[in-house]
Short mmCIF file of C-alpha atoms in Angstrom, two decimals:
data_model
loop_
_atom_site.label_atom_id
_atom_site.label_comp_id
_atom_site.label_asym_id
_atom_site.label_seq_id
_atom_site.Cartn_x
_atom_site.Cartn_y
_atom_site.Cartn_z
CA UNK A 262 -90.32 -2.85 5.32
CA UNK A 263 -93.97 -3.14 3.56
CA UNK A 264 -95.29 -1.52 6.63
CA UNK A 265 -92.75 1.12 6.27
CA UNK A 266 -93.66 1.55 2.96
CA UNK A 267 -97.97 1.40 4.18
CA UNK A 268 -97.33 4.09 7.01
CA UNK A 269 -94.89 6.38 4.33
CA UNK A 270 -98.12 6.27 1.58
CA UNK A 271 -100.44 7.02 4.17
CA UNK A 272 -98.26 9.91 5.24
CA UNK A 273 -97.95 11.08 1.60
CA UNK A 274 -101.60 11.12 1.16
CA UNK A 275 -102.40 13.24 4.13
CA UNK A 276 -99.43 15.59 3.21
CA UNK A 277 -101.72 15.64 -0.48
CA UNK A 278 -104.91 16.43 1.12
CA UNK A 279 -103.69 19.11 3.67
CA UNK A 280 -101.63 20.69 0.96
CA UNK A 281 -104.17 20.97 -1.95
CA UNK A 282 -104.79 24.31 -3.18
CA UNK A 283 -108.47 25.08 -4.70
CA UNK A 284 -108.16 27.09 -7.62
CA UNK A 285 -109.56 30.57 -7.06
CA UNK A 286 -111.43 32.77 -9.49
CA UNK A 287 -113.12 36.17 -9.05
CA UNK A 288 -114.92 35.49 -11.62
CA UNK A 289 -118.77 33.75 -11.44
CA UNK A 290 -118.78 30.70 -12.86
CA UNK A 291 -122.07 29.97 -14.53
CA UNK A 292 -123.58 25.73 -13.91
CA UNK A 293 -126.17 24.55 -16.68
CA UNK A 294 -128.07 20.96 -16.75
CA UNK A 295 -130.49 20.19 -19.12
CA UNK A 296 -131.23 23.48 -20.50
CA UNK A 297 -131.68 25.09 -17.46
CA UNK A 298 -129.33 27.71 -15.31
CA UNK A 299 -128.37 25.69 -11.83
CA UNK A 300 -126.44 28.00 -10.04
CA UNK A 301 -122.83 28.89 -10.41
CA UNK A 302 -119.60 28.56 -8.19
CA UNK A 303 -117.13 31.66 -7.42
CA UNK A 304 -114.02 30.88 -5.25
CA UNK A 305 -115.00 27.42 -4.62
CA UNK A 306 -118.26 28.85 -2.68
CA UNK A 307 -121.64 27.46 -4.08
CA UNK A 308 -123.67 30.47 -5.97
CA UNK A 309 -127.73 29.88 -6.32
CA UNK A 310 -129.61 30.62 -10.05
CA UNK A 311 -130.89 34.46 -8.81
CA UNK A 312 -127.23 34.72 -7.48
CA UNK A 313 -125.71 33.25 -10.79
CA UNK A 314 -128.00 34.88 -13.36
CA UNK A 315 -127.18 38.77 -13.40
CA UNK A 316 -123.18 37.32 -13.93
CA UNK A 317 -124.66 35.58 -17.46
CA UNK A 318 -123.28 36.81 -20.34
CA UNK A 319 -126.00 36.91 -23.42
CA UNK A 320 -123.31 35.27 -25.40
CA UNK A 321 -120.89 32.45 -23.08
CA UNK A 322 -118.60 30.22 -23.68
CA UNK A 323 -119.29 26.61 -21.67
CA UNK A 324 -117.52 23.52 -21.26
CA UNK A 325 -119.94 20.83 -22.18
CA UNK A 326 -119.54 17.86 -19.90
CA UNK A 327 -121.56 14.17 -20.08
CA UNK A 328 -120.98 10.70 -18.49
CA UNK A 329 -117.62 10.18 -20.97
CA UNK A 330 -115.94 13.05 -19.95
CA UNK A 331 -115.43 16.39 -22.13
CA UNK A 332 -117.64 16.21 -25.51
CA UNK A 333 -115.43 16.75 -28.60
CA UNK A 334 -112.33 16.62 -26.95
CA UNK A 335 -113.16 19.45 -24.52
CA UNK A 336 -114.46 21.86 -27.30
CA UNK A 337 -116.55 24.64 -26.01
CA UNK A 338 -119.48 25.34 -27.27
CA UNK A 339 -120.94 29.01 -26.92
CA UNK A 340 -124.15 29.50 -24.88
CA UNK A 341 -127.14 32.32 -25.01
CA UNK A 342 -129.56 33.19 -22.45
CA UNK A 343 -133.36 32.93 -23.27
CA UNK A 344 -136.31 35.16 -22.28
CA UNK A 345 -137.96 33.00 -19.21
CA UNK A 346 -140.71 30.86 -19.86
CA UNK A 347 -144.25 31.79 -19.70
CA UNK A 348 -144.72 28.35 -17.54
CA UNK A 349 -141.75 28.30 -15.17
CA UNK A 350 -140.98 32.24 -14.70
CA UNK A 351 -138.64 31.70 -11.62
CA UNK A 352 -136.51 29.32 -14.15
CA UNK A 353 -133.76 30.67 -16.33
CA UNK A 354 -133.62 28.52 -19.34
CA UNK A 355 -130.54 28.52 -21.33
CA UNK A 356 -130.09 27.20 -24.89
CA UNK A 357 -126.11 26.04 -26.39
CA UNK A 358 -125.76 25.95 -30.56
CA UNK A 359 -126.40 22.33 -30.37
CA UNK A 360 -128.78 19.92 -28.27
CA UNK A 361 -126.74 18.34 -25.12
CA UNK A 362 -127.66 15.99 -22.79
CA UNK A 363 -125.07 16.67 -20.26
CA UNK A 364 -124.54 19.85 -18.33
CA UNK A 365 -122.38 22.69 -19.27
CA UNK A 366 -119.41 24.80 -16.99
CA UNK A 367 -118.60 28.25 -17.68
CA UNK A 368 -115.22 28.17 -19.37
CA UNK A 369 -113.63 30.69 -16.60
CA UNK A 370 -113.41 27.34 -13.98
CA UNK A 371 -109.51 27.34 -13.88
CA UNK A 372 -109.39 23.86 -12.20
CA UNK A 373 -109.07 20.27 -13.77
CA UNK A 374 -113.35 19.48 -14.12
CA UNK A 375 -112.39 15.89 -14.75
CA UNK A 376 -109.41 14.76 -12.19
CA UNK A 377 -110.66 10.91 -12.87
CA UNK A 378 -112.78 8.87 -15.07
CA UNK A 379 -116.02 7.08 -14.77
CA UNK A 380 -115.73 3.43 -15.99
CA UNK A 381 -119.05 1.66 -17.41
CA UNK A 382 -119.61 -1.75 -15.63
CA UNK A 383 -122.18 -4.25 -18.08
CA UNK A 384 -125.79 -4.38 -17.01
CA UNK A 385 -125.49 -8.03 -16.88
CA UNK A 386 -123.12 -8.00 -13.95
CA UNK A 387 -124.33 -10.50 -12.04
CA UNK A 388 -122.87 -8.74 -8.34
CA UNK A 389 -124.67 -5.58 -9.40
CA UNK A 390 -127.27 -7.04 -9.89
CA UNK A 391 -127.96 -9.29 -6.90
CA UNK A 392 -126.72 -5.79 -5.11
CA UNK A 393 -129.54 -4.29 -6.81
CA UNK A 394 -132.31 -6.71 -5.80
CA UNK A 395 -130.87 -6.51 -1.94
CA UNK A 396 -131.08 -3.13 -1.76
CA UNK A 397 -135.04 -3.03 -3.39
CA UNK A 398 -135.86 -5.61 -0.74
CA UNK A 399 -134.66 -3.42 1.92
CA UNK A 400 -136.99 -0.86 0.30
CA UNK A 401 -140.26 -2.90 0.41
CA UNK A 402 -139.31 -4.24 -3.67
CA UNK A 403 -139.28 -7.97 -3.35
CA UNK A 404 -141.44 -9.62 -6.44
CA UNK A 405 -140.32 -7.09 -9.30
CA UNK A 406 -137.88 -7.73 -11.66
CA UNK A 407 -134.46 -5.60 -10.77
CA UNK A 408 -133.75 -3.31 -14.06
CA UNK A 409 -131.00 -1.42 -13.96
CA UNK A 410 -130.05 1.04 -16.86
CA UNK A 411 -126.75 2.33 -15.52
CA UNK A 412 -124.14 0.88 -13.91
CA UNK A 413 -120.39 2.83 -13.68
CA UNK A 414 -117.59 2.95 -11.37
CA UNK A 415 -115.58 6.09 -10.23
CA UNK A 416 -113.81 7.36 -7.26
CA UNK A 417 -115.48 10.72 -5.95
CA UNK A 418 -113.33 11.47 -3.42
CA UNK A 419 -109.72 10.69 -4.05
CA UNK A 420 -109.46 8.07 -1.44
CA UNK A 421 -108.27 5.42 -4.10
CA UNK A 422 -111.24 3.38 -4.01
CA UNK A 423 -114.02 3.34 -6.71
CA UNK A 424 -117.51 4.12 -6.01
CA UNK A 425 -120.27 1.96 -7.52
CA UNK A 426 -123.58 3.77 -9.04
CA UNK A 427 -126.35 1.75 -10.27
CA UNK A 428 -129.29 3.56 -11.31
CA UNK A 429 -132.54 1.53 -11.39
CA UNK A 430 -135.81 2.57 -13.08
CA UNK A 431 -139.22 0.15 -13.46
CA UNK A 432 -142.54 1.18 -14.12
CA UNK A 433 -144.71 -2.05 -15.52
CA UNK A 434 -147.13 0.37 -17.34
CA UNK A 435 -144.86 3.00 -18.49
CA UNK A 436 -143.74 6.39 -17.85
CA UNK A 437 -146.71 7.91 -18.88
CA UNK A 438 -149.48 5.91 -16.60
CA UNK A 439 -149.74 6.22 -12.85
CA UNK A 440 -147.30 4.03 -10.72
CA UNK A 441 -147.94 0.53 -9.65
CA UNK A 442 -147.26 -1.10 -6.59
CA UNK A 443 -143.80 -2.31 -7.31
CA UNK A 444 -142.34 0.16 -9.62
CA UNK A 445 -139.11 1.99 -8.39
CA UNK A 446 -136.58 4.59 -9.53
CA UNK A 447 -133.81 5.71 -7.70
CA UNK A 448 -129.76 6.58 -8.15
CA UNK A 449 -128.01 4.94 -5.26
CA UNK A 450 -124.20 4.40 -4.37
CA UNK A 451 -122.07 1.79 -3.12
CA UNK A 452 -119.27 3.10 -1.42
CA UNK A 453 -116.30 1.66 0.85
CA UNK A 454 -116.16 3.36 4.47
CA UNK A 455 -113.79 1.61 6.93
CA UNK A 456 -113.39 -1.37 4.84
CA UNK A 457 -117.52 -2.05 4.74
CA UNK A 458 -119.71 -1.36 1.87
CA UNK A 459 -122.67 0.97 2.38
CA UNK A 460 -125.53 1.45 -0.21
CA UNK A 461 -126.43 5.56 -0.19
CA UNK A 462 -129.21 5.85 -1.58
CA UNK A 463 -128.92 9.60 -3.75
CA UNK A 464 -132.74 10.25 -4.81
CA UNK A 465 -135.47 7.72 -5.51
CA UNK A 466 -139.28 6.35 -5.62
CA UNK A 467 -140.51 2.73 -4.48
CA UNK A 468 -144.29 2.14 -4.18
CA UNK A 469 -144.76 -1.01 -2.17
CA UNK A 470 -148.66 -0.67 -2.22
CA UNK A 471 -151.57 0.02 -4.72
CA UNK A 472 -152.79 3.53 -4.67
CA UNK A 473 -153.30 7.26 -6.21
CA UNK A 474 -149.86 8.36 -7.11
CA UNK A 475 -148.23 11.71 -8.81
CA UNK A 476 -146.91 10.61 -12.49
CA UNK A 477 -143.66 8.64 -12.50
CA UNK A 478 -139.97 9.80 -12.69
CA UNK A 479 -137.23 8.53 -14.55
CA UNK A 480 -133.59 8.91 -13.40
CA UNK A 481 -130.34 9.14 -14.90
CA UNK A 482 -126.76 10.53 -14.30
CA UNK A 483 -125.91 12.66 -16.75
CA UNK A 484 -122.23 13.78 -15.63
CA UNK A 485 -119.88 13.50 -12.39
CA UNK A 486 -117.35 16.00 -12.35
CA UNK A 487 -115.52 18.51 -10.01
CA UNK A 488 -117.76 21.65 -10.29
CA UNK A 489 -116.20 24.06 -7.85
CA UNK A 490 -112.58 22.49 -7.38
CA UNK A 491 -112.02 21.21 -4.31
CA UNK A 492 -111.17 17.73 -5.81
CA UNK A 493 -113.91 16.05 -5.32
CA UNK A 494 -116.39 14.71 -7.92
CA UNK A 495 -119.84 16.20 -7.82
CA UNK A 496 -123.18 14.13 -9.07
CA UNK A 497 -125.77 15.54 -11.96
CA UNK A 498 -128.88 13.96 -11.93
CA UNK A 499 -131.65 14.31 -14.69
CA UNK A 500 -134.93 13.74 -13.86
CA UNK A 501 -137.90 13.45 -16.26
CA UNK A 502 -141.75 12.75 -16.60
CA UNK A 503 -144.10 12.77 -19.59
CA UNK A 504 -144.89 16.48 -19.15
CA UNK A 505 -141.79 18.22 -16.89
CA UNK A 506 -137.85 17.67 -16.38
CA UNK A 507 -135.07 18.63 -14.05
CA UNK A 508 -131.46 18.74 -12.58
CA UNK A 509 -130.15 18.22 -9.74
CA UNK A 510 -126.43 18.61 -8.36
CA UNK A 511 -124.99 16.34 -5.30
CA UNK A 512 -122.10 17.07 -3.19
CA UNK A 513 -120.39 13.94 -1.04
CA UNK A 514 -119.74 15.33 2.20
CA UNK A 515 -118.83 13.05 5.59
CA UNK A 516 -120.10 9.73 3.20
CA UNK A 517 -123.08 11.02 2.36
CA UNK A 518 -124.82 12.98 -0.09
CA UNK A 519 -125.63 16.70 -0.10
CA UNK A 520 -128.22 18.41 -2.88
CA UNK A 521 -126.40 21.16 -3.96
CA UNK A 522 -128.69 22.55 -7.08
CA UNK A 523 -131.97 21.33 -8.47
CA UNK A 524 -134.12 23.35 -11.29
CA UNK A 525 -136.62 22.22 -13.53
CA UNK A 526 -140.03 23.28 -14.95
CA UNK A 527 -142.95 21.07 -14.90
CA UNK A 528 -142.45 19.56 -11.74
#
């Protein structure tokens, strides 16, 4: 009977996957992070900034999405386009009637943004971190001290089975100072493929010798959410140094991970 009952789910969950129906829209739907215009998404089809930017309305309305889900219980917030900037002309900056950390979803996406919900996971977790110190060995990282400043669960896919994201950032000088051998930042995944763990590593920096380096990054995720409706959850990354910023957008695809977006100025 219980493997009755296995082969039946297993069944029910193919029937689920072959059977889902992406949303459709004609209509462009504009993707901001970080102040900046990523791209957009029409019919479930990925849309680049130039393709996105003549569909911009000078006056939008945008779902504003962080780490937590919707802000203010889903409330949209209305968003205006800015003249580009003298310093990053090929950017399209966008500005929203309040500062946001998070990214923002034109207000046309007719699908569920958020079909399941990150859980935070204590810094102190002593699995993470040994996880953590394995993976920076593996990377060249053996002597500095593992310091993670995110650590959240969520399942991307559907499959039933959380993914693991532990963001790690160390620089023994500082953000602003040139990188020492040692320091490290990088976003990286644990996920469960054929009952074994894999760490994917998403973006990230390790210096395992002393030399002339470009300024440090820091890394963060700012939101995971379902940006063009297919059901599953797509990454935003922020990434920032003492005199430029971006965001980036990743797409999981065959268990691994797929930059969809990135924009910034300063970099």
């Amino acid at each position: 009977m219980a493997k009755l009952l296995r082969n039946l789910s297993g069944i029910l969950f193919i029937l689920a996957v072959s059977t889902f129906s992406q949303p459709k829209t004609d209509a462009v739907v504009p993707i901001i992070g970080t102040g900046f215009l990523l791209g957009g998404v029409k019919n479930g089809k990925w849309l680049t900034a130039g393709e996105t930017a003549p569909f911009l309305k000078e006056k939008e309305d945008f779902v504003l999405i962080g780490l937590r889900g919707k802000e203010r219980n889903g409330k949209v917030y209305p968003g205006s386009k800015e003249p580009e900037s003298e310093s990053c002309p090929e950017v399209q900056s966008v500005v929203f009637e309040r500062e946001f950390a998070g990214f923002g979803i034109g207000a046309d996406a007719a699908w569920n943004l958020l079909p399941r919900a990150t859980q935070n996971i204590a810094l102190t977790n002593k699995t993470y971190r040994k996880a953590a110190a394995d993976f920076l060995k593996t990377k060249g990282i053996i002597t500095t001290p593992v310091k993670l400043s995110q650590i959240f669960r969520v399942d991307l896919d559907a499959d039933g089975q959380n993914e693991i994201f532990l963001v790690g950032n160390y620089y023994r000088r500082g953000i602003n100072s040139a990188q020492n051998k040692g320091d490290y930042s990088f976003v990286m995944v644990r996920k469960t493929v054929n009952g074994t763990t894999r760490n994917i590593l998403i973006e990230g920096e390790f210096f395992k010798r002393k030399g002339e380096y470009e300024p440090p990054y820091s890394r963060e995720v700012t939101a995971v959410a379902d940006l063009n409706g297919d059901g599953t959850m797509e990454v935003l990354i922020y990434k920032f140094y003492y005199e430029g910023e971006s965001a980036a957008v990743y797409e999981l695809r065959e268990n691994k991970f797929r930059k969809v977006f990135e924009t910034g100025c300063g970099l």
